[in-house]
mmCIF file with all atom_site columns, C-alpha atoms in Angstrom:
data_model
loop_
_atom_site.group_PDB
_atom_site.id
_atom_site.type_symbol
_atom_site.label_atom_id
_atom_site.label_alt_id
_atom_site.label_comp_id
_atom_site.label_asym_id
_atom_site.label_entity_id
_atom_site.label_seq_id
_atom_site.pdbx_PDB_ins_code
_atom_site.Cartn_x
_atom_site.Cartn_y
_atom_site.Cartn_z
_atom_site.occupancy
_atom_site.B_iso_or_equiv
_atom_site.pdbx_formal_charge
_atom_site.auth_seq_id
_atom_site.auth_comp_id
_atom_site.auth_asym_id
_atom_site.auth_atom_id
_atom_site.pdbx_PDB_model_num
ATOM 1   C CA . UNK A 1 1   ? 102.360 55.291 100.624 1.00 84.00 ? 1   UNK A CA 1
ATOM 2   C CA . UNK A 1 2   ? 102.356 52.761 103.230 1.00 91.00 ? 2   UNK A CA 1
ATOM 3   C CA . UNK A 1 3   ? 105.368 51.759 105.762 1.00 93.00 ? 3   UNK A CA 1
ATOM 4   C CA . UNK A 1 4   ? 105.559 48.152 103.991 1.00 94.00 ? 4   UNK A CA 1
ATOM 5   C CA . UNK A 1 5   ? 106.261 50.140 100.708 1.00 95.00 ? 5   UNK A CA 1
ATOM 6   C CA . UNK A 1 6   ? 109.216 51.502 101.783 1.00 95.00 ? 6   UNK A CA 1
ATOM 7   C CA . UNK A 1 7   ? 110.832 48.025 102.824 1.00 97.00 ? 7   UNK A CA 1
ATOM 8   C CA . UNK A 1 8   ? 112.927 46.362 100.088 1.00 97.00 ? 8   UNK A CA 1
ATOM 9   C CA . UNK A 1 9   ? 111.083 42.882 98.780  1.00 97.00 ? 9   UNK A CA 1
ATOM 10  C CA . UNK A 1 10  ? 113.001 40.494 101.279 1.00 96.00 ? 10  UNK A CA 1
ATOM 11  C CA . UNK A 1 11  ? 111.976 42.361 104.330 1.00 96.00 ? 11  UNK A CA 1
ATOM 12  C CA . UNK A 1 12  ? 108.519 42.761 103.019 1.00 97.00 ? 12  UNK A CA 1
ATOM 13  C CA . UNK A 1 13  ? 108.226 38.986 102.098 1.00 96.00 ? 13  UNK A CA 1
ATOM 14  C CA . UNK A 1 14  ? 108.848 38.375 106.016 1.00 97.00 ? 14  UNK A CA 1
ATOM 15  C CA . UNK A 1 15  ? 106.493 40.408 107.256 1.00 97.00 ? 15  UNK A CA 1
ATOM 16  C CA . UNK A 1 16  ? 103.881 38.273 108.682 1.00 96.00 ? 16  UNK A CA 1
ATOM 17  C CA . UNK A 1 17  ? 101.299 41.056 107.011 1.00 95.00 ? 17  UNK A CA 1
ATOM 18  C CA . UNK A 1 18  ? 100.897 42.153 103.393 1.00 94.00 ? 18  UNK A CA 1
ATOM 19  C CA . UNK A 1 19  ? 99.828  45.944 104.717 1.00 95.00 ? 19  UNK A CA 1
ATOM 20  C CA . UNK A 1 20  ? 101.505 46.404 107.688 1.00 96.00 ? 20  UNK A CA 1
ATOM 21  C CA . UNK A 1 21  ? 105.260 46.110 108.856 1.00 98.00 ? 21  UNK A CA 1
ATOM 22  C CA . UNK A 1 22  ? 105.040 42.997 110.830 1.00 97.00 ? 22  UNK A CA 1
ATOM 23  C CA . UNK A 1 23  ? 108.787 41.214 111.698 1.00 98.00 ? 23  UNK A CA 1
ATOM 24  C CA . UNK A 1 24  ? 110.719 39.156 113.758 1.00 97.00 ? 24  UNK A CA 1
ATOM 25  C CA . UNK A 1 25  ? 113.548 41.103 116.046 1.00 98.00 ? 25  UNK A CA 1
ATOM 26  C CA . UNK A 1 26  ? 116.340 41.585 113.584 1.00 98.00 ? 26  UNK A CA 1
ATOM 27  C CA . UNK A 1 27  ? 114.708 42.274 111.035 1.00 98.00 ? 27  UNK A CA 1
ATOM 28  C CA . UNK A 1 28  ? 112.163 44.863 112.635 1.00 98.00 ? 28  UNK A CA 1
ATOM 29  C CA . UNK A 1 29  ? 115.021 47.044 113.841 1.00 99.00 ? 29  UNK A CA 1
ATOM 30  C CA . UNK A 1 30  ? 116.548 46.770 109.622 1.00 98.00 ? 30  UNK A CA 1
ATOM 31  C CA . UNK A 1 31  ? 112.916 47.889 108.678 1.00 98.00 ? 31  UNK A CA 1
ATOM 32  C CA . UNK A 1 32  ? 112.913 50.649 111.723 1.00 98.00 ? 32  UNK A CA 1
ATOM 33  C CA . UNK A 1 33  ? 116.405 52.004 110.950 1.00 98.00 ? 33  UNK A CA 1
ATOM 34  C CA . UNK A 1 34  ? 115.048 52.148 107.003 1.00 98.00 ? 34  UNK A CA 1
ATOM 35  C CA . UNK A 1 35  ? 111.993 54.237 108.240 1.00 98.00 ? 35  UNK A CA 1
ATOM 36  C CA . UNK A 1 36  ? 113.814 56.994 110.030 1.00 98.00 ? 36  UNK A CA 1
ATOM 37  C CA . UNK A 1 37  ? 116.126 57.006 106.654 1.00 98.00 ? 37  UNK A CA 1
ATOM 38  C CA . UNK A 1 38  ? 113.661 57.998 105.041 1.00 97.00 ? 38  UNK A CA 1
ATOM 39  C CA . UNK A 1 39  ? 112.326 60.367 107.463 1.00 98.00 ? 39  UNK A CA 1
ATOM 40  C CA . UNK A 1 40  ? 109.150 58.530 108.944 1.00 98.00 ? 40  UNK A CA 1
ATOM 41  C CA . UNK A 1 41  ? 108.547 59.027 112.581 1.00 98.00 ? 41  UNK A CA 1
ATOM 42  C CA . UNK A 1 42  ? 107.579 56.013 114.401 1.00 98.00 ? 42  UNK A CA 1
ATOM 43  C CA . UNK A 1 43  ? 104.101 55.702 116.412 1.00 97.00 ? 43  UNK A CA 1
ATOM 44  C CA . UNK A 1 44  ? 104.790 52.994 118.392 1.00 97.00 ? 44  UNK A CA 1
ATOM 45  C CA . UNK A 1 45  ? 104.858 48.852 118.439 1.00 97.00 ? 45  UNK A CA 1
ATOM 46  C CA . UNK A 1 46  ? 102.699 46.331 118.851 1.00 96.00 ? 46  UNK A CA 1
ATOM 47  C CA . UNK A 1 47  ? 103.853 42.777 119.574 1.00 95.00 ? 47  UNK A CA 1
ATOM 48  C CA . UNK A 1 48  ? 102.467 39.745 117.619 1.00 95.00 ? 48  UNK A CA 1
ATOM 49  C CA . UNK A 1 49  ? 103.685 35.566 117.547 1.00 95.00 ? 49  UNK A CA 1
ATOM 50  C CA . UNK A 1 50  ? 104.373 32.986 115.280 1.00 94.00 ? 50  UNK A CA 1
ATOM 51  C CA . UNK A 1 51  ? 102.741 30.324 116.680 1.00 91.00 ? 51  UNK A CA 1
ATOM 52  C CA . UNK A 1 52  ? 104.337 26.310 115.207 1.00 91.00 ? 52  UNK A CA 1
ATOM 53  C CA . UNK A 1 53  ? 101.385 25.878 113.235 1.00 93.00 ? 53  UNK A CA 1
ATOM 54  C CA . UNK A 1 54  ? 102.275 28.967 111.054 1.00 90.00 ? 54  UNK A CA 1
ATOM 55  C CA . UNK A 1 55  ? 98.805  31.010 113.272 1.00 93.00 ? 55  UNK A CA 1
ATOM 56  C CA . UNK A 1 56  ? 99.982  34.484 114.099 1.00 93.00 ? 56  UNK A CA 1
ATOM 57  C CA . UNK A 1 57  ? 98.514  37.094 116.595 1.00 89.00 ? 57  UNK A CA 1
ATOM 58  C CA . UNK A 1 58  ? 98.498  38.921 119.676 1.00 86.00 ? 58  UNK A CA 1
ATOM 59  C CA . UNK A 1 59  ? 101.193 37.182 122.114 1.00 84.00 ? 59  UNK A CA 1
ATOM 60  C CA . UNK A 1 60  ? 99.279  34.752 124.845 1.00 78.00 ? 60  UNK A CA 1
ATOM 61  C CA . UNK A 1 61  ? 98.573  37.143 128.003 1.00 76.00 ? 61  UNK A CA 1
ATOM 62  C CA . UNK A 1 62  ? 97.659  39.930 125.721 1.00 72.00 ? 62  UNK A CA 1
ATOM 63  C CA . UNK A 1 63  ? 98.850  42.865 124.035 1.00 71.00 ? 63  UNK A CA 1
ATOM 64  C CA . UNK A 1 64  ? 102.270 44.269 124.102 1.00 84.00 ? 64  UNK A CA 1
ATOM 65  C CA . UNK A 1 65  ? 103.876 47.306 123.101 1.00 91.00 ? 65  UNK A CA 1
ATOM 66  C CA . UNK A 1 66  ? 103.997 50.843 123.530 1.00 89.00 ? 66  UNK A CA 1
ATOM 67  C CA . UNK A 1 67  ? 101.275 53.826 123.687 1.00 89.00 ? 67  UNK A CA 1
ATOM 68  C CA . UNK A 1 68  ? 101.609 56.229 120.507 1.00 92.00 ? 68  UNK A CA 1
ATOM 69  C CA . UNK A 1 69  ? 104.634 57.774 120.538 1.00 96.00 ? 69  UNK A CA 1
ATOM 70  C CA . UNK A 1 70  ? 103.108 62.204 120.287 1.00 96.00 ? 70  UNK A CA 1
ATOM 71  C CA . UNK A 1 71  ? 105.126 64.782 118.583 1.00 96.00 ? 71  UNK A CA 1
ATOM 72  C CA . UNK A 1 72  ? 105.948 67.301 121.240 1.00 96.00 ? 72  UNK A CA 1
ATOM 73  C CA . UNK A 1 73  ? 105.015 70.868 121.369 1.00 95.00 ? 73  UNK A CA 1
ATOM 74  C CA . UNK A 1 74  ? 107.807 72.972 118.857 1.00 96.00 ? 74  UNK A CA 1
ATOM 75  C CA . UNK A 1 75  ? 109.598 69.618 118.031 1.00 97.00 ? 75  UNK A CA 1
ATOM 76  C CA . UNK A 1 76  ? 110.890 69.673 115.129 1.00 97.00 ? 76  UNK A CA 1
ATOM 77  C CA . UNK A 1 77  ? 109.970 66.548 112.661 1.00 97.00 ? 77  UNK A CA 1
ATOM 78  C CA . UNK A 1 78  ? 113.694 65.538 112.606 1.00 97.00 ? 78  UNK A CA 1
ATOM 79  C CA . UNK A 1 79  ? 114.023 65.489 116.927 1.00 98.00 ? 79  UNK A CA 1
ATOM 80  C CA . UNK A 1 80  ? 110.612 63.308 116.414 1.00 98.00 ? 80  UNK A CA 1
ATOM 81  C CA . UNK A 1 81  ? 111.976 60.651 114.054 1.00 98.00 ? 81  UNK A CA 1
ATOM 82  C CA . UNK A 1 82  ? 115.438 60.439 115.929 1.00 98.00 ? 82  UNK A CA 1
ATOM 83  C CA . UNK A 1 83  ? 113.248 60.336 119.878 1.00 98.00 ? 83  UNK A CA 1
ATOM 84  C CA . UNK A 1 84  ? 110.581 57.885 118.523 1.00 98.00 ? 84  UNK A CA 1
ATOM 85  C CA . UNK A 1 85  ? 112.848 55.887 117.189 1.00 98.00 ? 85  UNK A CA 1
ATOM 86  C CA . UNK A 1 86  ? 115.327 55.473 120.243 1.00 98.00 ? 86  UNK A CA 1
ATOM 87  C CA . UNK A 1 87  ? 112.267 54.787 122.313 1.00 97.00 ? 87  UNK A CA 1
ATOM 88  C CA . UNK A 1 88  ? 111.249 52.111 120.333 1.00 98.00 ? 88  UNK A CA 1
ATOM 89  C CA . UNK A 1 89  ? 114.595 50.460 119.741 1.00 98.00 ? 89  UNK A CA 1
ATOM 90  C CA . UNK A 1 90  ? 115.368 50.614 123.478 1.00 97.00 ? 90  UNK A CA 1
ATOM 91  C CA . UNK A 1 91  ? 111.459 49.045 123.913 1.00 96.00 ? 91  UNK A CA 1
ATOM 92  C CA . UNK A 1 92  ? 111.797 46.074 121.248 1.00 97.00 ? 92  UNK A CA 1
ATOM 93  C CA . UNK A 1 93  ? 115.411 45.158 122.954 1.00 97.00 ? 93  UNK A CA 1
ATOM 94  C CA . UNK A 1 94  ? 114.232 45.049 126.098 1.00 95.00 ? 94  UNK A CA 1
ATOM 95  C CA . UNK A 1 95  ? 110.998 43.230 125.054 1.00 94.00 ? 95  UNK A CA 1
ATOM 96  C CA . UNK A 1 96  ? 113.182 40.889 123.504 1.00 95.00 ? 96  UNK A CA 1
ATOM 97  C CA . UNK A 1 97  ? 115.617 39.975 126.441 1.00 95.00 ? 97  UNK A CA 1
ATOM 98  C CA . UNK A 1 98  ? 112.542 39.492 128.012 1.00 92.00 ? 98  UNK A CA 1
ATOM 99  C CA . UNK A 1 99  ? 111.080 37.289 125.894 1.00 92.00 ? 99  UNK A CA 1
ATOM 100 C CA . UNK A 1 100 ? 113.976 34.986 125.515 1.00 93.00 ? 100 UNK A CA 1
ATOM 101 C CA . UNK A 1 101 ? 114.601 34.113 128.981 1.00 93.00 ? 101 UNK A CA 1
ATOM 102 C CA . UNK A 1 102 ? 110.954 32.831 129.582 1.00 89.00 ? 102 UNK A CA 1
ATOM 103 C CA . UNK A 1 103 ? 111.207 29.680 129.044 1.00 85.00 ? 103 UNK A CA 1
ATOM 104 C CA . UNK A 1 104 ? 107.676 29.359 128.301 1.00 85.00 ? 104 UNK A CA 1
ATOM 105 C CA . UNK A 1 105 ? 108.093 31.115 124.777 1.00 85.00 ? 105 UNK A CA 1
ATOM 106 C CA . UNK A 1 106 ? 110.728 28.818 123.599 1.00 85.00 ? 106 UNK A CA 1
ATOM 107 C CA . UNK A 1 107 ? 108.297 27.355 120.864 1.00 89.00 ? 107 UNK A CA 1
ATOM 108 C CA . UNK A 1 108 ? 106.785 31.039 119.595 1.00 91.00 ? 108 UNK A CA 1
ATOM 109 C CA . UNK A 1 109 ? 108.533 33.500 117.728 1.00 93.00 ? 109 UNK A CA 1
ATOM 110 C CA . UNK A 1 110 ? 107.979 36.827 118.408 1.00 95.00 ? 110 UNK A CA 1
ATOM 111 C CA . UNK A 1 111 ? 107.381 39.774 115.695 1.00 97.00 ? 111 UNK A CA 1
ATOM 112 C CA . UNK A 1 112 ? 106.978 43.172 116.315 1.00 97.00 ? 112 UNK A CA 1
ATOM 113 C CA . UNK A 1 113 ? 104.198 45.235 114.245 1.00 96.00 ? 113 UNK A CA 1
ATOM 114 C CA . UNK A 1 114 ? 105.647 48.975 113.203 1.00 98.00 ? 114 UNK A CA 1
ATOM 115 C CA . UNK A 1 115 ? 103.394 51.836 112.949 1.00 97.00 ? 115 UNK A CA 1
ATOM 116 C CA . UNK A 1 116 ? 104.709 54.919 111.392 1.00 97.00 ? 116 UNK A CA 1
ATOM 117 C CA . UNK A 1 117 ? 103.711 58.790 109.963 1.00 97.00 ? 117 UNK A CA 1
ATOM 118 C CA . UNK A 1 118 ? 105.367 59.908 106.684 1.00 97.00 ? 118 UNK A CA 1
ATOM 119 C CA . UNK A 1 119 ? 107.496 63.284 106.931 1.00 94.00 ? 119 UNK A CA 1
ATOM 120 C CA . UNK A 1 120 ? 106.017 66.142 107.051 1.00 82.00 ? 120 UNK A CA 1
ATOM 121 C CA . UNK A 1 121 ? 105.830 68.613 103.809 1.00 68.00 ? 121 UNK A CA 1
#
């Protein structure tokens, strides 16, 4: 199973990708909070724009995001859904106060790209 799957149809309809979990601000954090529900630990982010013309891709200036997110030595699979998810929450807000006060973005939305690992058996 693949993150999209777990995403009900009007989240996955936004994404901006038919594999991968690919969505604007709000609606990344519903999709994030709906991964750790069901007990997926997140890998990281990667950011991505909407560009007027309806293009989509890496963000002018290049890539942003965050490194993968490693399950620490003796963590247990909950501590690693519940840390890699407050690091990325805390990452996609402040990417996203950042975002909106450069000016220079005011005509691209921004989407964030979710990578996740299913629970462990």
């Amino acid at each position: 199973m693949e993150e999209i799957e777990l995403l009900p149809q009007a989240l996955r309809e936004q994404s901006l990708s038919e594999q991968e979990v690919v969505l604007p601000y709000h609606e990344a954090l519903d999709a994030l909070e709906l991964l750790v529900r069901a007990r997926w630990a997140l890998l990281g982010w990667e950011g991505w724009v909407k560009y007027p013309d309806g293009r989509h891709g890496h963000p002018p200036g290049g890539v942003m995001g965050t490194e993968s997110i490693e399950r620490e030595t003796a963590e247990t699979w909950e501590s690693y859904v519940q840390r890699s998810a407050r690091f990325c929450v805390e990452t996609i807000n402040q990417e996203q106060q950042a975002w909106d006060v450069n000016p220079g973005n005011a005509h691209l939305i921004l989407y964030f790209c979710l990578t996740a690992a299913p629970p462990e058996e």
